mmCIF file of C-alpha atoms in Angstrom:
data_model
loop_
_atom_site.group_PDB
_atom_site.id
_atom_site.type_symbol
_atom_site.label_atom_id
_atom_site.label_comp_id
_atom_site.label_asym_id
_atom_site.label_seq_id
_atom_site.Cartn_x
_atom_site.Cartn_y
_atom_site.Cartn_z
ATOM 1 C CA GLU J 716 0.007 -0.029 0.160
ATOM 2 C CA PRO J 717 1.396 3.246 -0.923
ATOM 3 C CA GLU J 718 2.387 5.572 1.972
ATOM 4 C CA VAL J 719 3.952 9.040 2.691
ATOM 5 C CA THR J 720 7.192 9.142 3.705
ATOM 6 C CA GLN J 721 9.374 11.764 5.734
ATOM 7 C CA THR J 722 12.982 12.615 6.540
ATOM 8 C CA PRO J 723 14.515 12.950 8.561
ATOM 9 C CA SER J 724 12.493 11.366 11.262
ATOM 10 C CA HIS J 725 14.164 13.477 13.845
ATOM 11 C CA GLN J 726 16.242 16.811 13.448
ATOM 12 C CA VAL J 727 18.066 18.805 15.975
ATOM 13 C CA THR J 728 19.202 22.288 15.350
ATOM 14 C CA GLN J 729 20.314 25.381 16.896
ATOM 15 C CA MET J 730 18.188 28.511 17.187
ATOM 16 C CA GLY J 731 18.466 30.824 13.922
ATOM 17 C CA GLN J 732 19.555 28.012 11.735
ATOM 18 C CA GLU J 733 17.530 26.754 8.620
ATOM 19 C CA VAL J 734 16.123 23.561 8.447
ATOM 20 C CA ILE J 735 14.357 21.631 5.474
ATOM 21 C CA LEU J 736 11.897 18.993 6.219
ATOM 22 C CA ARG J 737 11.296 16.584 3.289
ATOM 23 C CA CYS J 738 8.141 14.515 2.273
ATOM 24 C CA VAL J 739 7.223 12.402 -0.551
ATOM 25 C CA PRO J 740 3.702 12.096 -0.653
ATOM 26 C CA ILE J 741 1.622 9.426 -2.316
ATOM 27 C CA SER J 742 2.313 9.513 -6.105
ATOM 28 C CA ASN J 743 -1.091 10.112 -7.639
ATOM 29 C CA HIS J 744 -1.988 12.319 -5.055
ATOM 30 C CA LEU J 745 -2.720 16.269 -6.070
ATOM 31 C CA TYR J 746 -2.947 18.206 -2.359
ATOM 32 C CA PHE J 747 -0.293 18.236 -0.197
ATOM 33 C CA TYR J 748 -0.308 19.629 3.420
ATOM 34 C CA TRP J 749 2.036 20.620 6.451
ATOM 35 C CA TYR J 750 0.884 19.969 9.593
ATOM 36 C CA ARG J 751 2.620 20.373 13.088
ATOM 37 C CA GLN J 752 1.774 19.219 16.787
ATOM 38 C CA ILE J 753 3.815 20.526 19.667
ATOM 39 C CA LEU J 754 4.452 17.858 22.142
ATOM 40 C CA GLY J 755 0.986 17.219 24.021
ATOM 41 C CA GLN J 756 -1.066 19.899 21.943
ATOM 42 C CA LYS J 757 -3.333 19.740 18.995
ATOM 43 C CA VAL J 758 -2.572 18.963 15.371
ATOM 44 C CA GLU J 759 -2.234 22.612 13.656
ATOM 45 C CA PHE J 760 -2.700 23.328 9.899
ATOM 46 C CA LEU J 761 0.084 25.053 8.621
ATOM 47 C CA VAL J 762 -0.198 25.157 4.791
ATOM 48 C CA SER J 763 -1.754 23.357 1.650
ATOM 49 C CA PHE J 764 -0.361 23.097 -1.551
ATOM 50 C CA TYR J 765 -2.250 22.546 -4.841
ATOM 51 C CA ASN J 766 -1.097 22.973 -8.520
ATOM 52 C CA ASN J 767 2.227 24.134 -7.690
ATOM 53 C CA GLU J 768 1.381 26.918 -5.610
ATOM 54 C CA ILE J 769 0.051 27.619 -1.741
ATOM 55 C CA SER J 770 -3.857 27.441 -1.652
ATOM 56 C CA GLU J 771 -4.158 28.141 2.035
ATOM 57 C CA LYS J 772 -1.930 28.942 4.888
ATOM 58 C CA SER J 773 -2.461 29.543 8.619
ATOM 59 C CA GLU J 774 -1.499 32.486 10.809
ATOM 60 C CA ILE J 775 1.455 30.209 11.883
ATOM 61 C CA PHE J 776 2.621 29.848 8.354
ATOM 62 C CA ASP J 777 4.686 33.387 8.333
ATOM 63 C CA ASP J 778 7.547 34.640 6.388
ATOM 64 C CA GLN J 779 9.998 32.121 8.047
ATOM 65 C CA PHE J 780 8.147 29.281 6.575
ATOM 66 C CA SER J 781 8.205 28.226 2.656
ATOM 67 C CA VAL J 782 7.022 25.214 0.891
ATOM 68 C CA GLU J 783 8.265 23.738 -2.538
ATOM 69 C CA ARG J 784 7.649 21.179 -4.830
ATOM 70 C CA PRO J 785 11.279 20.971 -6.354
ATOM 71 C CA ASP J 786 10.276 17.890 -8.586
ATOM 72 C CA GLY J 787 7.719 15.502 -9.126
ATOM 73 C CA SER J 788 7.967 13.395 -6.031
ATOM 74 C CA ASN J 789 9.139 15.806 -3.145
ATOM 75 C CA PHE J 790 7.264 18.265 -1.243
ATOM 76 C CA THR J 791 9.433 20.218 1.303
ATOM 77 C CA LEU J 792 8.856 22.396 4.125
ATOM 78 C CA LYS J 793 11.713 25.092 4.952
ATOM 79 C CA ILE J 794 12.015 27.059 8.317
ATOM 80 C CA ARG J 795 14.586 29.761 7.471
ATOM 81 C CA SER J 796 15.538 31.007 11.077
ATOM 82 C CA THR J 797 14.497 28.531 13.511
ATOM 83 C CA LYS J 798 13.142 29.503 16.976
ATOM 84 C CA LEU J 799 12.791 27.488 20.059
ATOM 85 C CA GLU J 800 8.978 27.542 19.840
ATOM 86 C CA ASP J 801 9.182 25.715 16.445
ATOM 87 C CA SER J 802 10.018 22.564 18.348
ATOM 88 C CA ALA J 803 7.383 20.194 17.255
ATOM 89 C CA MET J 804 6.439 17.232 15.290
ATOM 90 C CA TYR J 805 5.781 18.286 11.714
ATOM 91 C CA PHE J 806 3.554 15.908 9.574
ATOM 92 C CA CYS J 807 3.338 15.922 6.148
ATOM 93 C CA ALA J 808 0.074 14.874 4.611
ATOM 94 C CA SER J 809 -1.412 14.228 1.051
ATOM 95 C CA SER J 810 -4.818 13.518 -0.424
ATOM 96 C CA GLN J 811 -5.969 12.588 -4.000
ATOM 97 C CA GLU J 812 -8.625 15.396 -4.072
ATOM 98 C CA GLY J 813 -9.815 18.350 -2.079
ATOM 99 C CA ARG J 814 -11.822 17.401 1.063
ATOM 100 C CA LYS J 815 -10.764 13.705 0.735
ATOM 101 C CA THR J 816 -8.787 11.506 3.430
ATOM 102 C CA LEU J 817 -5.596 12.935 4.397
ATOM 103 C CA TYR J 818 -2.911 10.238 4.208
ATOM 104 C CA PHE J 819 -0.322 11.489 6.945
ATOM 105 C CA GLY J 820 3.553 10.465 6.935
ATOM 106 C CA PRO J 821 5.239 9.182 10.196
ATOM 107 C CA GLY J 822 6.270 12.948 11.042
ATOM 108 C CA THR J 823 9.793 14.545 11.375
ATOM 109 C CA ARG J 824 10.413 15.545 15.111
ATOM 110 C CA LEU J 825 12.133 19.097 15.235
ATOM 111 C CA THR J 826 14.136 20.265 18.147
ATOM 112 C CA VAL J 827 15.333 23.657 18.422
ATOM 113 C CA THR J 828 17.966 24.222 20.975
ATOM 114 C CA ALA W 739 -14.407 29.313 9.509
ATOM 115 C CA GLN W 740 -14.651 25.743 10.428
ATOM 116 C CA SER W 741 -13.845 24.517 14.009
ATOM 117 C CA VAL W 742 -14.119 21.356 16.095
ATOM 118 C CA THR W 743 -14.489 20.876 19.717
ATOM 119 C CA GLN W 744 -13.757 17.619 21.349
ATOM 120 C CA LEU W 745 -15.255 17.314 24.896
ATOM 121 C CA GLY W 746 -12.880 15.619 27.247
ATOM 122 C CA SER W 747 -9.179 15.729 26.842
ATOM 123 C CA HIS W 748 -8.846 12.210 28.736
ATOM 124 C CA VAL W 749 -11.322 9.296 28.808
ATOM 125 C CA SER W 750 -10.771 6.341 30.767
ATOM 126 C CA VAL W 751 -12.816 3.014 30.468
ATOM 127 C CA SER W 752 -12.491 -0.397 31.199
ATOM 128 C CA GLU W 753 -11.662 -3.196 28.757
ATOM 129 C CA GLY W 754 -14.809 -4.377 27.531
ATOM 130 C CA ALA W 755 -16.957 -1.179 28.244
ATOM 131 C CA LEU W 756 -18.476 1.108 25.752
ATOM 132 C CA VAL W 757 -16.349 3.839 24.347
ATOM 133 C CA LEU W 758 -17.821 7.296 23.654
ATOM 134 C CA LEU W 759 -15.666 10.165 22.440
ATOM 135 C CA ARG W 760 -17.247 13.138 21.818
ATOM 136 C CA CYS W 761 -17.062 15.734 18.888
ATOM 137 C CA ASN W 762 -19.009 18.797 17.599
ATOM 138 C CA TYR W 763 -18.143 21.032 14.715
ATOM 139 C CA SER W 764 -19.026 24.015 13.274
ATOM 140 C CA SER W 765 -18.932 24.757 9.484
ATOM 141 C CA SER W 766 -20.483 27.048 7.109
ATOM 142 C CA VAL W 767 -20.861 24.548 4.266
ATOM 143 C CA PRO W 768 -21.752 20.730 4.702
ATOM 144 C CA PRO W 769 -18.957 19.433 6.219
ATOM 145 C CA TYR W 770 -16.833 16.362 5.789
ATOM 146 C CA LEU W 771 -16.158 14.913 9.209
ATOM 147 C CA PHE W 772 -13.183 12.464 10.054
ATOM 148 C CA TRP W 773 -11.848 10.641 13.142
ATOM 149 C CA TYR W 774 -8.160 9.712 13.136
ATOM 150 C CA VAL W 775 -6.298 8.016 15.670
ATOM 151 C CA GLN W 776 -2.884 8.400 16.603
ATOM 152 C CA TYR W 777 -0.895 5.634 18.342
ATOM 153 C CA PRO W 778 2.271 6.653 20.564
ATOM 154 C CA ASN W 779 5.324 7.898 18.325
ATOM 155 C CA GLN W 780 3.177 7.478 15.069
ATOM 156 C CA GLY W 781 1.226 9.590 12.560
ATOM 157 C CA LEU W 782 -2.372 9.763 12.163
ATOM 158 C CA GLN W 783 -4.405 7.105 10.444
ATOM 159 C CA LEU W 784 -7.795 7.320 9.525
ATOM 160 C CA LEU W 785 -10.341 5.639 11.718
ATOM 161 C CA LEU W 786 -13.432 6.709 9.570
ATOM 162 C CA LYS W 787 -15.167 9.366 7.675
ATOM 163 C CA TYR W 788 -18.519 11.092 6.882
ATOM 164 C CA THR W 789 -18.831 12.402 3.337
ATOM 165 C CA SER W 790 -22.549 13.113 2.802
ATOM 166 C CA ALA W 791 -23.924 9.689 2.368
ATOM 167 C CA ALA W 792 -25.067 7.489 5.392
ATOM 168 C CA THR W 793 -25.124 9.205 8.619
ATOM 169 C CA LEU W 794 -24.105 6.068 10.516
ATOM 170 C CA VAL W 795 -20.494 5.341 9.561
ATOM 171 C CA LYS W 796 -18.424 2.412 10.244
ATOM 172 C CA GLY W 797 -14.879 2.162 10.451
ATOM 173 C CA ILE W 798 -11.713 -0.012 11.318
ATOM 174 C CA ASN W 799 -11.305 -1.881 14.639
ATOM 175 C CA GLY W 800 -15.261 -1.774 15.471
ATOM 176 C CA PHE W 801 -15.435 1.899 15.659
ATOM 177 C CA GLU W 802 -18.402 3.841 14.406
ATOM 178 C CA ALA W 803 -19.739 7.367 14.485
ATOM 179 C CA GLU W 804 -23.021 9.030 13.446
ATOM 180 C CA PHE W 805 -23.445 12.563 12.257
ATOM 181 C CA LYS W 806 -26.176 14.343 13.798
ATOM 182 C CA LYS W 807 -26.810 17.715 11.638
ATOM 183 C CA SER W 808 -29.149 19.111 14.197
ATOM 184 C CA GLU W 809 -26.703 18.805 17.075
ATOM 185 C CA THR W 810 -23.624 19.221 14.736
ATOM 186 C CA SER W 811 -21.974 16.257 16.331
ATOM 187 C CA PHE W 812 -19.968 13.441 15.140
ATOM 188 C CA HIS W 813 -19.485 11.282 18.317
ATOM 189 C CA LEU W 814 -17.228 8.192 18.130
ATOM 190 C CA THR W 815 -18.363 5.039 19.667
ATOM 191 C CA LYS W 816 -17.071 1.391 20.002
ATOM 192 C CA PRO W 817 -19.268 -1.321 22.026
ATOM 193 C CA SER W 818 -16.668 -2.850 23.740
ATOM 194 C CA ALA W 819 -13.106 -1.255 24.292
ATOM 195 C CA HIS W 820 -9.789 -3.335 24.116
ATOM 196 C CA MET W 821 -6.374 -2.633 25.420
ATOM 197 C CA SER W 822 -5.165 -1.898 21.993
ATOM 198 C CA ASP W 823 -7.738 0.965 21.698
ATOM 199 C CA ALA W 824 -5.532 2.991 23.968
ATOM 200 C CA ALA W 825 -4.326 5.946 21.715
ATOM 201 C CA GLU W 826 -5.089 9.494 20.967
ATOM 202 C CA TYR W 827 -8.317 10.256 18.996
ATOM 203 C CA PHE W 828 -8.727 13.422 16.720
ATOM 204 C CA CYS W 829 -11.995 14.522 15.202
ATOM 205 C CA ALA W 830 -11.718 16.701 12.292
ATOM 206 C CA VAL W 831 -13.523 18.863 9.758
ATOM 207 C CA THR W 832 -13.058 19.887 6.074
ATOM 208 C CA GLY W 833 -15.622 22.486 5.349
ATOM 209 C CA GLU W 834 -14.844 25.307 3.121
ATOM 210 C CA ALA W 835 -13.398 25.374 -0.393
ATOM 211 C CA GLY W 836 -9.887 26.592 -1.300
ATOM 212 C CA GLY W 837 -7.160 25.042 0.160
ATOM 213 C CA PHE W 838 -9.487 22.216 1.560
ATOM 214 C CA LYS W 839 -7.657 22.325 4.610
ATOM 215 C CA THR W 840 -8.718 19.910 7.544
ATOM 216 C CA ILE W 841 -9.268 21.406 11.073
ATOM 217 C CA PHE W 842 -8.443 19.033 13.916
ATOM 218 C CA GLY W 843 -9.900 19.069 17.255
ATOM 219 C CA ALA W 844 -7.804 19.314 20.478
ATOM 220 C CA GLY W 845 -7.842 15.279 20.783
ATOM 221 C CA THR W 846 -8.771 12.885 23.331
ATOM 222 C CA ARG W 847 -6.663 10.528 24.970
ATOM 223 C CA LEU W 848 -8.394 7.169 25.667
ATOM 224 C CA PHE W 849 -7.003 4.941 28.380
ATOM 225 C CA VAL W 850 -8.141 1.423 28.597
ATOM 226 C CA LYS W 851 -8.007 -0.384 31.999
ATOM 227 C CA ALA W 852 -7.818 -3.998 32.324
#
């Protein structure tokens, strides 16, 4: 069964550094998403991406965040200058169509020190 | 804007007892509703979904949920809890068009006692 994959599984970085989180969505899916979950808290929407552009983003997704689909398979989230409060589990998800089931990757745990 | 409220951040039941996890939603358009489960150190996986067909939806592992428009609810139930059901459960709604973002509730952690 196809699945969403994410790398790395755990990333430790120093405050102010740039990080890139990588995702490979399911191949025939058209909608891509990033969510984050701060330890013990709710799953928060960051951004949705369709047809090679951002279709919606949350207030969390400020100028320090960016997403890219550099080729036909990868979907990346870049945080330009990490802050302590960016420490969280970041989940990539994809869906075949809008409003359909999200398929989540296993997540990348980002720790900012 | 759509939103989801899950009543009870923690629910504890005995093995074999009824599981009831509550979810109320708000959406300005007919919603698509989902329950996802998260086991420790794992991503979220779909339990079941409502997409405007039958109001009683059956999912995996014996779970089901009933969509009640008049109550704006989508509560999750299972007749008999099993130890393996211990996990975090998230109710979610996808409502408005655009990015088709799915909004999650705060989650309910289910504990199952032997």
